[in-house]
mmCIF file of C-alpha atoms in Angstrom:
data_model
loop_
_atom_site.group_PDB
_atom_site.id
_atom_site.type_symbol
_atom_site.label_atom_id
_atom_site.label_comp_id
_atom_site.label_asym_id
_atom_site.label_seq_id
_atom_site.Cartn_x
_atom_site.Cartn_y
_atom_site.Cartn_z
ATOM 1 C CA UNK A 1 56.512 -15.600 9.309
ATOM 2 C CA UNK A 2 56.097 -18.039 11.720
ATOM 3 C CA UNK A 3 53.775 -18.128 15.294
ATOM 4 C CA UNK A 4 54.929 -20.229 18.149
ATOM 5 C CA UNK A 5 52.497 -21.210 21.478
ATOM 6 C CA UNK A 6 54.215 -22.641 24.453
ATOM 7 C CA UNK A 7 52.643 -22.143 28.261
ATOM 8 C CA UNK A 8 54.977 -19.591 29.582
ATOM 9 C CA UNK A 9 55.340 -21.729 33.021
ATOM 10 C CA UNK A 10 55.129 -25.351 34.033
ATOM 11 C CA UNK A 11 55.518 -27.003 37.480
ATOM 12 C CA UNK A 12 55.678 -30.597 38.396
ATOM 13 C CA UNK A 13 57.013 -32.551 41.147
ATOM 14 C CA UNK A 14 60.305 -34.734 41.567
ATOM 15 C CA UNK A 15 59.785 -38.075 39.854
ATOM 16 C CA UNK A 16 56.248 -37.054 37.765
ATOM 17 C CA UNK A 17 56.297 -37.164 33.941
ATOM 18 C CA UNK A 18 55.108 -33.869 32.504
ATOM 19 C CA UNK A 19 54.026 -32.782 28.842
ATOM 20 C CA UNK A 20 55.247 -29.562 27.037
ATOM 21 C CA UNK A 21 53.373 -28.287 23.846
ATOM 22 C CA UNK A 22 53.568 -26.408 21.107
ATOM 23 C CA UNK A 23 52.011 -25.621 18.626
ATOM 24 C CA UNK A 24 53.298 -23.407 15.545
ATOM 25 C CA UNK A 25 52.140 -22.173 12.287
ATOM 26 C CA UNK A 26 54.558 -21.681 10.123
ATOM 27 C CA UNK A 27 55.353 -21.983 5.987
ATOM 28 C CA UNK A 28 57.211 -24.889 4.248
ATOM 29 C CA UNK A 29 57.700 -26.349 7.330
ATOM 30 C CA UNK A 30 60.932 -28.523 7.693
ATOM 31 C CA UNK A 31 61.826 -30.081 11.043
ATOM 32 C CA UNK A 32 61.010 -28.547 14.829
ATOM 33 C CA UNK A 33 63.984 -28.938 17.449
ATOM 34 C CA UNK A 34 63.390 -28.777 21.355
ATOM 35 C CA UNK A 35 66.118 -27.299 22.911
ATOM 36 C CA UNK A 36 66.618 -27.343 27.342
ATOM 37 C CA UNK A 37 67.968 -23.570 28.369
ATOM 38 C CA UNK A 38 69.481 -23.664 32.041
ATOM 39 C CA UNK A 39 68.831 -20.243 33.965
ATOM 40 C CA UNK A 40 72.029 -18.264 32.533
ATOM 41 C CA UNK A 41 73.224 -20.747 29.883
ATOM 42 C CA UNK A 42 73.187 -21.210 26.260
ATOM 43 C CA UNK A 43 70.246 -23.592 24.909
ATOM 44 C CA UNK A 44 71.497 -27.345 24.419
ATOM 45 C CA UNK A 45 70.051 -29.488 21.621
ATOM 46 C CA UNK A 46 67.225 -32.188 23.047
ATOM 47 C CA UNK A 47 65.353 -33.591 19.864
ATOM 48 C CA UNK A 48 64.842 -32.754 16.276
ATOM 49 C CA UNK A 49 60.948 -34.230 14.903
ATOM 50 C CA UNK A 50 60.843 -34.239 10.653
ATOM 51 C CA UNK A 51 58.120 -36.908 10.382
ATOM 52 C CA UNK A 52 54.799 -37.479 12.618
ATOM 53 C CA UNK A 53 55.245 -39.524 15.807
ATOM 54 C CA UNK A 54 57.249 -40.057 18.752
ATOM 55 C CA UNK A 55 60.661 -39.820 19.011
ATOM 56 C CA UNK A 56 62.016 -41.181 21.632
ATOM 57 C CA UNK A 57 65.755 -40.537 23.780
ATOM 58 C CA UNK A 58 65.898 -41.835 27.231
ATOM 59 C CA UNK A 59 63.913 -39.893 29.750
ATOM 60 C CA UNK A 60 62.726 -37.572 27.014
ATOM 61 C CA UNK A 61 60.260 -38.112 23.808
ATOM 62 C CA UNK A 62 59.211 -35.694 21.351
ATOM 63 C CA UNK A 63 56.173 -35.857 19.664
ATOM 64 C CA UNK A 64 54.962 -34.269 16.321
ATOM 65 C CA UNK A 65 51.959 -33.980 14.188
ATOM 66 C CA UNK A 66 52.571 -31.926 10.865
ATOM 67 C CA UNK A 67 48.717 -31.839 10.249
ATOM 68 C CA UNK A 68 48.133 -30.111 13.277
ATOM 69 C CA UNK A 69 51.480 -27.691 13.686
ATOM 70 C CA UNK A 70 51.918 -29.624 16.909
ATOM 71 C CA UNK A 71 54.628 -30.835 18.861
ATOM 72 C CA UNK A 72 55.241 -31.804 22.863
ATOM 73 C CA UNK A 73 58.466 -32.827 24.686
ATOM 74 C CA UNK A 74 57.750 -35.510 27.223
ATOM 75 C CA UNK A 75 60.225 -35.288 30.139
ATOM 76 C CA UNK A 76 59.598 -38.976 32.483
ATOM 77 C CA UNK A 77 61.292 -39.797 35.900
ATOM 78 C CA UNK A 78 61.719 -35.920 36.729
ATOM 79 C CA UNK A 79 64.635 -34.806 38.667
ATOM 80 C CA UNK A 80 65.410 -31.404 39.843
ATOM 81 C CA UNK A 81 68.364 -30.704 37.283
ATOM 82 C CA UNK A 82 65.743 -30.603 34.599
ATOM 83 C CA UNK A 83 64.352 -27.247 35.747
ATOM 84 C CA UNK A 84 64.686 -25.199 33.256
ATOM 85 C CA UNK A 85 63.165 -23.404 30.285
ATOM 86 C CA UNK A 86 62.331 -25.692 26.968
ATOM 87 C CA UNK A 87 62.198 -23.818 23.962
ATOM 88 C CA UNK A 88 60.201 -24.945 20.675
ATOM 89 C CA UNK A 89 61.787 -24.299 17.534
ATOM 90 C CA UNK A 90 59.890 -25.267 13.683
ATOM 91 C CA UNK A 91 62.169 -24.499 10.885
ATOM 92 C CA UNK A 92 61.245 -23.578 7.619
ATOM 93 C CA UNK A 93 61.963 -25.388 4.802
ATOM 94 C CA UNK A 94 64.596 -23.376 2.354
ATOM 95 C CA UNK A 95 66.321 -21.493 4.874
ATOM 96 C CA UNK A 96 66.758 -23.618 7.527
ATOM 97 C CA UNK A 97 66.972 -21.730 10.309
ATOM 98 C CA UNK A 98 64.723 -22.833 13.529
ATOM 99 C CA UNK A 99 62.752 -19.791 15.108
ATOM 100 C CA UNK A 100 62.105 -19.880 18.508
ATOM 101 C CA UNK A 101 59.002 -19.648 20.744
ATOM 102 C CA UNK A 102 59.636 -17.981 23.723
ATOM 103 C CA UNK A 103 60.034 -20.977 26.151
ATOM 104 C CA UNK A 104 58.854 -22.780 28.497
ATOM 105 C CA UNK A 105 59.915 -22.535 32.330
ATOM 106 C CA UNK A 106 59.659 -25.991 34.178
ATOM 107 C CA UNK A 107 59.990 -25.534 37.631
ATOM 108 C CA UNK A 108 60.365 -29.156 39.113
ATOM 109 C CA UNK A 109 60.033 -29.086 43.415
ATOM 110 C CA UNK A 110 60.495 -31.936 45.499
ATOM 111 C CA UNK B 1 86.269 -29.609 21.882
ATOM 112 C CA UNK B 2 85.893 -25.764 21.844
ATOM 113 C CA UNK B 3 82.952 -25.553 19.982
ATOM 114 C CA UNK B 4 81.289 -22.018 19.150
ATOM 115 C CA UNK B 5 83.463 -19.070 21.628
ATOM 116 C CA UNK B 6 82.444 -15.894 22.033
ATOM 117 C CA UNK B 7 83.617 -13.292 23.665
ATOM 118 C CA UNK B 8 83.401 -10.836 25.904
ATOM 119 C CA UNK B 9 81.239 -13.007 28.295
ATOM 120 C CA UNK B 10 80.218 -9.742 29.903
ATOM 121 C CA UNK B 11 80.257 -5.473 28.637
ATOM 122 C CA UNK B 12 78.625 -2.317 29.582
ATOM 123 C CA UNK B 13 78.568 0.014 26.650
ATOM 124 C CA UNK B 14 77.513 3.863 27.078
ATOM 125 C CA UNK B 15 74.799 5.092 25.038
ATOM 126 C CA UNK B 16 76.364 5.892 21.327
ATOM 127 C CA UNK B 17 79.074 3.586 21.767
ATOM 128 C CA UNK B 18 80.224 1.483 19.657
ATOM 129 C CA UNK B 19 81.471 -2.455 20.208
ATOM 130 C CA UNK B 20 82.268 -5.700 18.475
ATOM 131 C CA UNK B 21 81.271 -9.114 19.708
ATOM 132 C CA UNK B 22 83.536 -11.974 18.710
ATOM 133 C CA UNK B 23 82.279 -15.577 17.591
ATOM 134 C CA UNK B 24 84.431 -18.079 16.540
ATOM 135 C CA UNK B 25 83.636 -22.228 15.732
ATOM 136 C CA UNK B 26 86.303 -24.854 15.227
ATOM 137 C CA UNK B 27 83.184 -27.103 13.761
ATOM 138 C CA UNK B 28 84.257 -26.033 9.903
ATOM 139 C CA UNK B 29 80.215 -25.117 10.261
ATOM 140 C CA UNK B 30 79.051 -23.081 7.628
ATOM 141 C CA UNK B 31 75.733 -21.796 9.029
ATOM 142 C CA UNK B 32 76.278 -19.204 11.856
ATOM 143 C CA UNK B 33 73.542 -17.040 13.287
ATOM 144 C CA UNK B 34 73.428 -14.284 15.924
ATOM 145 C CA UNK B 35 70.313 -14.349 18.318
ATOM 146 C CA UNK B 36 69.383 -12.161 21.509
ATOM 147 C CA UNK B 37 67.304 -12.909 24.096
ATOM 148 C CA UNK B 38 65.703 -10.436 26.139
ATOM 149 C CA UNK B 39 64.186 -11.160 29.881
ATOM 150 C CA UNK B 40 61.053 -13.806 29.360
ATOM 151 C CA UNK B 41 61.751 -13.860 25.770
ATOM 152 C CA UNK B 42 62.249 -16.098 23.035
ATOM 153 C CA UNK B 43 66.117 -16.576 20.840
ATOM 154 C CA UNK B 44 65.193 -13.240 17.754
ATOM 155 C CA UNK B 45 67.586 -14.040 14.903
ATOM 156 C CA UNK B 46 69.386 -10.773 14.019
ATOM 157 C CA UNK B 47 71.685 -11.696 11.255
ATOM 158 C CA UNK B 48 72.585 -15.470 10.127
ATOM 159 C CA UNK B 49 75.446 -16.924 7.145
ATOM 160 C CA UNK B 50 75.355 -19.434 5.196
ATOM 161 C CA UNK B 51 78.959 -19.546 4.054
ATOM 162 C CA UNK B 52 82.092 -17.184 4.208
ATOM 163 C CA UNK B 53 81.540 -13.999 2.236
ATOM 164 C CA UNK B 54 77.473 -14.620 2.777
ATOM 165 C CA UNK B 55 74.823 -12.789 5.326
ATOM 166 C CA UNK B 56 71.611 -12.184 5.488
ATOM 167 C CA UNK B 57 69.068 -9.673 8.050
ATOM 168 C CA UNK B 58 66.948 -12.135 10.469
ATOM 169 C CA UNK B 59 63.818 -10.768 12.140
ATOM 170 C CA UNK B 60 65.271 -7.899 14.382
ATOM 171 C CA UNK B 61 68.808 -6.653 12.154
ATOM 172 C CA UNK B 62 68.366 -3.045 12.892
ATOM 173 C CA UNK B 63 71.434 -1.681 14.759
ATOM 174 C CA UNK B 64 73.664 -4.258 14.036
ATOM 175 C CA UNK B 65 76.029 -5.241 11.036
ATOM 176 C CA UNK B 66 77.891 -8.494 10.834
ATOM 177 C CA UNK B 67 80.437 -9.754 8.442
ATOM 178 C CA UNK B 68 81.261 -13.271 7.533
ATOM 179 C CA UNK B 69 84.863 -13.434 5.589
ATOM 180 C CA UNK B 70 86.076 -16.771 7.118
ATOM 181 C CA UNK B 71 84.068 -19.977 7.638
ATOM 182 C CA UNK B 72 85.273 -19.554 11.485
ATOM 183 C CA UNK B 73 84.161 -15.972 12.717
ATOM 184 C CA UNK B 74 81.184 -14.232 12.393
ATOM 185 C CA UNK B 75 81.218 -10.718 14.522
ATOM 186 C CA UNK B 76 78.357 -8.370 15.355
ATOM 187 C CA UNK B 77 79.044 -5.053 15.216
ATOM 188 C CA UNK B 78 77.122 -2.097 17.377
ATOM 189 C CA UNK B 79 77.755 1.003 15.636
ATOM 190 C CA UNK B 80 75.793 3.109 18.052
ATOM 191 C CA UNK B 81 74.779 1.360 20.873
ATOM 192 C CA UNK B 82 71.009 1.985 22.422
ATOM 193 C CA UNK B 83 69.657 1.173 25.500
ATOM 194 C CA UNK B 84 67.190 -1.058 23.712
ATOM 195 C CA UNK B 85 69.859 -3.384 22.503
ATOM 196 C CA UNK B 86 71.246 -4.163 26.455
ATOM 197 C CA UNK B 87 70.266 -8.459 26.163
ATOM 198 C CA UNK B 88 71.579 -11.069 26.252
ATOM 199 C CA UNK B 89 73.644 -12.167 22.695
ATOM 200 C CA UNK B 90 73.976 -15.646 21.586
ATOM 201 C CA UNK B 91 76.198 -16.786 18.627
ATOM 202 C CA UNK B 92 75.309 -20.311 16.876
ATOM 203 C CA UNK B 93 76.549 -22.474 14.622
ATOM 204 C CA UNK B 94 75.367 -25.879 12.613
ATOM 205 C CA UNK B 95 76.522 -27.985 9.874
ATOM 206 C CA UNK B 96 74.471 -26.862 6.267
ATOM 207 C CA UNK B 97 70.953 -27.119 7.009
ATOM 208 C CA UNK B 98 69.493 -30.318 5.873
ATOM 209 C CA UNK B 99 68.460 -33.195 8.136
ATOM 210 C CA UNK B 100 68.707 -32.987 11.810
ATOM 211 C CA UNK B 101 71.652 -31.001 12.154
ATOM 212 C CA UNK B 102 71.084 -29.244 15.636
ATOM 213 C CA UNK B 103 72.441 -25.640 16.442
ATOM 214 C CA UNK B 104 75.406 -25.611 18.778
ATOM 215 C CA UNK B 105 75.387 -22.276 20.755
ATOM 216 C CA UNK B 106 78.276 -20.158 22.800
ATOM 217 C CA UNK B 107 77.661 -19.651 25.978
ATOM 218 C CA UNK B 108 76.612 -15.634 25.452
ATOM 219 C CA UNK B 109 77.805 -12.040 26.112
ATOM 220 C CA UNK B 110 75.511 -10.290 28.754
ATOM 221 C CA UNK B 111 75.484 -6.742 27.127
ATOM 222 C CA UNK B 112 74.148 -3.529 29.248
ATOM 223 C CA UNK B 113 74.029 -0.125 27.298
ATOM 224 C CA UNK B 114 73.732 2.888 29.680
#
Protein backbone atom coordinates (compact mmCIF):
# COMPACT_ATOMS: atom_id res chain seq x y z
CA UNK A 1 0.00 0.00 0.00
CA UNK A 2 1.08 3.28 -0.18
CA UNK A 3 0.73 6.53 2.55
CA UNK A 4 0.63 10.01 1.21
CA UNK A 5 1.12 13.47 3.61
CA UNK A 6 0.19 16.73 2.07
CA UNK A 7 -1.07 19.90 4.43
CA UNK A 8 -4.69 19.84 3.69
CA UNK A 9 -4.64 23.87 3.15
CA UNK A 10 -2.14 26.45 2.02
CA UNK A 11 -2.48 30.26 1.66
CA UNK A 12 -0.14 32.74 0.20
CA UNK A 13 -0.39 36.05 -1.26
CA UNK A 14 -0.38 37.36 -5.01
CA UNK A 15 3.18 37.40 -6.29
CA UNK A 16 4.90 35.16 -3.14
CA UNK A 17 6.57 31.82 -3.99
CA UNK A 18 5.16 29.05 -1.84
CA UNK A 19 6.35 25.32 -1.14
CA UNK A 20 4.03 22.21 -1.23
CA UNK A 21 5.24 18.83 0.33
CA UNK A 22 4.84 15.53 0.41
CA UNK A 23 5.99 13.00 1.63
CA UNK A 24 4.96 9.22 0.80
CA UNK A 25 5.90 5.78 1.70
CA UNK A 26 5.31 3.59 -0.66
CA UNK A 27 6.91 0.04 -2.31
CA UNK A 28 9.05 -0.19 -5.52
CA UNK A 29 8.67 3.21 -5.95
CA UNK A 30 8.72 4.47 -9.66
CA UNK A 31 8.11 8.14 -10.44
CA UNK A 32 5.70 10.79 -8.33
CA UNK A 33 3.53 13.23 -10.61
CA UNK A 34 2.03 16.63 -9.24
CA UNK A 35 -1.04 17.26 -10.73
CA UNK A 36 -3.10 21.19 -10.32
CA UNK A 37 -7.10 20.32 -9.73
CA UNK A 38 -9.27 23.59 -10.38
CA UNK A 39 -12.44 23.72 -7.99
CA UNK A 40 -14.87 21.46 -10.28
CA UNK A 41 -12.37 20.24 -12.90
CA UNK A 42 -10.47 17.25 -13.78
CA UNK A 43 -6.68 17.22 -12.44
CA UNK A 44 -4.13 18.50 -15.22
CA UNK A 45 -0.61 17.05 -15.39
CA UNK A 46 2.21 19.63 -13.74
CA UNK A 47 5.51 17.50 -13.29
CA UNK A 48 6.60 13.94 -13.20
CA UNK A 49 10.13 13.50 -10.64
CA UNK A 50 11.97 9.74 -11.39
CA UNK A 51 15.43 10.80 -10.15
CA UNK A 52 16.47 13.12 -7.01
CA UNK A 53 16.52 16.88 -7.63
CA UNK A 54 14.77 19.69 -9.05
CA UNK A 55 12.90 19.74 -11.92
CA UNK A 56 12.23 22.66 -13.17
CA UNK A 57 9.09 24.18 -15.79
CA UNK A 58 8.59 27.83 -15.78
CA UNK A 59 6.94 29.21 -12.71
CA UNK A 60 6.83 25.74 -11.22
CA UNK A 61 9.74 23.20 -9.90
CA UNK A 62 9.37 19.93 -8.44
CA UNK A 63 11.61 18.58 -6.15
CA UNK A 64 12.34 14.91 -5.07
CA UNK A 65 14.40 12.95 -2.71
CA UNK A 66 13.91 9.04 -3.05
CA UNK A 67 15.89 8.54 0.28
CA UNK A 68 13.54 10.43 2.12
CA UNK A 69 9.93 9.60 0.25
CA UNK A 70 9.88 13.34 -0.31
CA UNK A 71 8.75 15.57 -2.83
CA UNK A 72 7.54 19.55 -2.99
CA UNK A 73 6.07 21.57 -5.92
CA UNK A 74 7.43 25.07 -5.91
CA UNK A 75 4.89 27.50 -7.43
CA UNK A 76 7.07 31.30 -7.96
CA UNK A 77 5.49 34.67 -9.13
CA UNK A 78 1.92 33.60 -7.72
CA UNK A 79 -1.11 34.73 -9.45
CA UNK A 80 -4.62 34.18 -8.48
CA UNK A 81 -5.46 31.52 -11.31
CA UNK A 82 -3.20 29.15 -9.47
CA UNK A 83 -5.65 28.64 -6.61
CA UNK A 84 -6.36 25.48 -6.54
CA UNK A 85 -5.81 22.05 -5.02
CA UNK A 86 -2.24 20.19 -5.90
CA UNK A 87 -2.38 16.66 -5.59
CA UNK A 88 0.81 14.32 -4.94
CA UNK A 89 0.89 11.20 -6.70
CA UNK A 90 4.14 8.28 -6.18
CA UNK A 91 3.66 5.40 -8.43
CA UNK A 92 4.74 2.10 -7.87
CA UNK A 93 7.01 0.43 -9.83
CA UNK A 94 5.25 -2.73 -11.80
CA UNK A 95 1.92 -1.41 -12.04
CA UNK A 96 2.26 1.92 -12.79
CA UNK A 97 -0.48 3.50 -11.64
CA UNK A 98 0.07 6.91 -9.48
CA UNK A 99 -2.06 6.94 -6.14
CA UNK A 100 -3.12 10.01 -4.93
CA UNK A 101 -2.80 11.95 -1.64
CA UNK A 102 -5.65 13.80 -0.92
CA UNK A 103 -4.51 17.33 -2.05
CA UNK A 104 -3.55 20.27 -1.29
CA UNK A 105 -5.84 23.53 -1.37
CA UNK A 106 -3.80 26.78 -2.23
CA UNK A 107 -5.76 29.61 -1.65
CA UNK A 108 -3.73 32.60 -3.21
CA UNK A 109 -5.44 36.38 -2.04
CA UNK A 110 -4.31 39.54 -3.23
CA UNK B 1 -8.14 16.98 -29.76
CA UNK B 2 -10.95 15.17 -27.82
CA UNK B 3 -8.97 13.49 -25.49
CA UNK B 4 -10.60 11.15 -22.70
CA UNK B 5 -14.95 11.92 -22.90
CA UNK B 6 -17.13 10.83 -20.58
CA UNK B 7 -20.39 11.04 -20.21
CA UNK B 8 -23.15 11.89 -18.54
CA UNK B 9 -21.46 15.07 -17.07
CA UNK B 10 -24.21 15.00 -14.48
CA UNK B 11 -27.02 11.90 -12.97
CA UNK B 12 -29.13 11.30 -10.01
CA UNK B 13 -29.69 7.63 -9.56
CA UNK B 14 -32.38 6.24 -6.93
CA UNK B 15 -31.23 3.93 -4.41
CA UNK B 16 -31.02 0.24 -6.20
CA UNK B 17 -30.66 1.63 -9.48
CA UNK B 18 -28.66 0.72 -11.80
CA UNK B 19 -26.40 3.00 -14.44
CA UNK B 20 -23.51 2.96 -16.85
CA UNK B 21 -20.90 5.65 -17.16
CA UNK B 22 -19.30 6.05 -20.56
CA UNK B 23 -15.43 6.76 -21.18
CA UNK B 24 -14.04 6.94 -24.35
CA UNK B 25 -10.09 8.16 -25.54
CA UNK B 26 -9.07 8.88 -29.11
CA UNK B 27 -5.25 8.69 -27.58
CA UNK B 28 -4.96 4.75 -28.84
CA UNK B 29 -3.95 4.73 -24.80
CA UNK B 30 -3.90 1.48 -23.44
CA UNK B 31 -3.95 2.20 -19.68
CA UNK B 32 -7.41 3.49 -18.52
CA UNK B 33 -8.44 3.82 -14.91
CA UNK B 34 -11.64 4.87 -13.13
CA UNK B 35 -11.16 7.09 -9.92
CA UNK B 36 -13.77 8.93 -7.55
CA UNK B 37 -13.31 11.61 -5.51
CA UNK B 38 -15.36 12.31 -2.65
CA UNK B 39 -15.66 15.99 -0.87
CA UNK B 40 -11.93 16.83 0.69
CA UNK B 41 -10.70 13.66 -0.66
CA UNK B 42 -8.04 12.26 -2.58
CA UNK B 43 -8.53 10.45 -6.64
CA UNK B 44 -9.41 6.19 -5.03
CA UNK B 45 -8.70 3.99 -8.05
CA UNK B 46 -11.71 1.65 -8.45
CA UNK B 47 -10.89 -0.42 -11.42
CA UNK B 48 -7.89 0.31 -14.02
CA UNK B 49 -6.83 -1.72 -17.76
CA UNK B 50 -4.01 -2.28 -19.12
CA UNK B 51 -5.11 -3.32 -22.58
CA UNK B 52 -8.47 -4.35 -24.34
CA UNK B 53 -9.87 -7.56 -22.90
CA UNK B 54 -7.73 -6.70 -19.45
CA UNK B 55 -9.00 -5.24 -15.83
CA UNK B 56 -8.05 -5.30 -12.70
CA UNK B 57 -9.91 -4.14 -8.89
CA UNK B 58 -8.02 -0.81 -7.56
CA UNK B 59 -8.34 0.10 -3.89
CA UNK B 60 -12.20 0.73 -3.53
CA UNK B 61 -13.87 -1.90 -6.58
CA UNK B 62 -16.79 -2.91 -4.53
CA UNK B 63 -20.06 -1.96 -6.30
CA UNK B 64 -18.78 -1.45 -9.50
CA UNK B 65 -17.85 -3.71 -12.60
CA UNK B 66 -16.09 -2.42 -15.66
CA UNK B 67 -15.28 -4.01 -18.92
CA UNK B 68 -12.53 -3.20 -21.30
CA UNK B 69 -13.26 -4.93 -24.94
CA UNK B 70 -11.86 -2.05 -27.12
CA UNK B 71 -8.65 -0.06 -26.58
CA UNK B 72 -11.15 3.13 -26.71
CA UNK B 73 -13.95 2.58 -23.98
CA UNK B 74 -13.79 1.55 -20.68
CA UNK B 75 -17.44 1.81 -18.81
CA UNK B 76 -18.30 1.52 -15.13
CA UNK B 77 -21.15 -0.16 -14.37
CA UNK B 78 -23.47 0.43 -11.00
CA UNK B 79 -25.45 -2.57 -10.61
CA UNK B 80 -27.20 -1.36 -7.51
CA UNK B 81 -26.55 1.97 -6.78
CA UNK B 82 -25.95 3.14 -2.88
CA UNK B 83 -25.98 6.27 -1.41
CA UNK B 84 -22.35 5.77 -0.51
CA UNK B 85 -21.26 5.72 -4.09
CA UNK B 86 -22.95 9.55 -4.87
CA UNK B 87 -19.03 11.31 -5.86
CA UNK B 88 -17.63 12.57 -8.10
CA UNK B 89 -16.24 9.88 -11.09
CA UNK B 90 -13.21 10.51 -13.07
CA UNK B 91 -12.11 8.37 -16.10
CA UNK B 92 -8.21 8.47 -17.13
CA UNK B 93 -6.15 7.45 -19.59
CA UNK B 94 -2.10 7.28 -20.36
CA UNK B 95 0.16 5.80 -22.81
CA UNK B 96 1.75 2.13 -21.24
CA UNK B 97 3.27 2.99 -18.08
CA UNK B 98 6.92 3.50 -18.35
CA UNK B 99 8.69 6.86 -18.20
CA UNK B 100 6.87 10.01 -17.60
CA UNK B 101 3.81 9.33 -19.31
CA UNK B 102 1.24 11.61 -17.38
CA UNK B 103 -2.54 10.62 -16.91
CA UNK B 104 -4.92 12.61 -19.07
CA UNK B 105 -8.34 12.82 -17.26
CA UNK B 106 -12.19 13.58 -18.53
CA UNK B 107 -13.64 16.17 -17.14
CA UNK B 108 -16.07 13.87 -14.63
CA UNK B 109 -19.70 12.76 -14.05
CA UNK B 110 -21.12 14.34 -10.76
CA UNK B 111 -23.19 11.25 -9.57
CA UNK B 112 -25.97 11.67 -6.62
CA UNK B 113 -27.75 8.37 -5.47
CA UNK B 114 -30.96 9.09 -3.47
Amino acid sequence: GQNIDQPTEMTATEGAIVQINCTYQTSGFNGLFWYQQHAGEAPTFLSYNVLDGLEEKGRFSSFLSRSKGYSYLLLKELQMKDSASYLCAPRSGGSYIPTFGRGTSLIVHP
Amino acid sequence: NAGVTQTPKFQVLKTGQSMTLQCTQDMNHNYMYWYRQDPGMGLKLIYYSVGAGITDKGEVPNGYNVSRSTTEDFPLRLELAAPSQTSVYFCASSYSGGGGTEAFFGQGTRLTVV
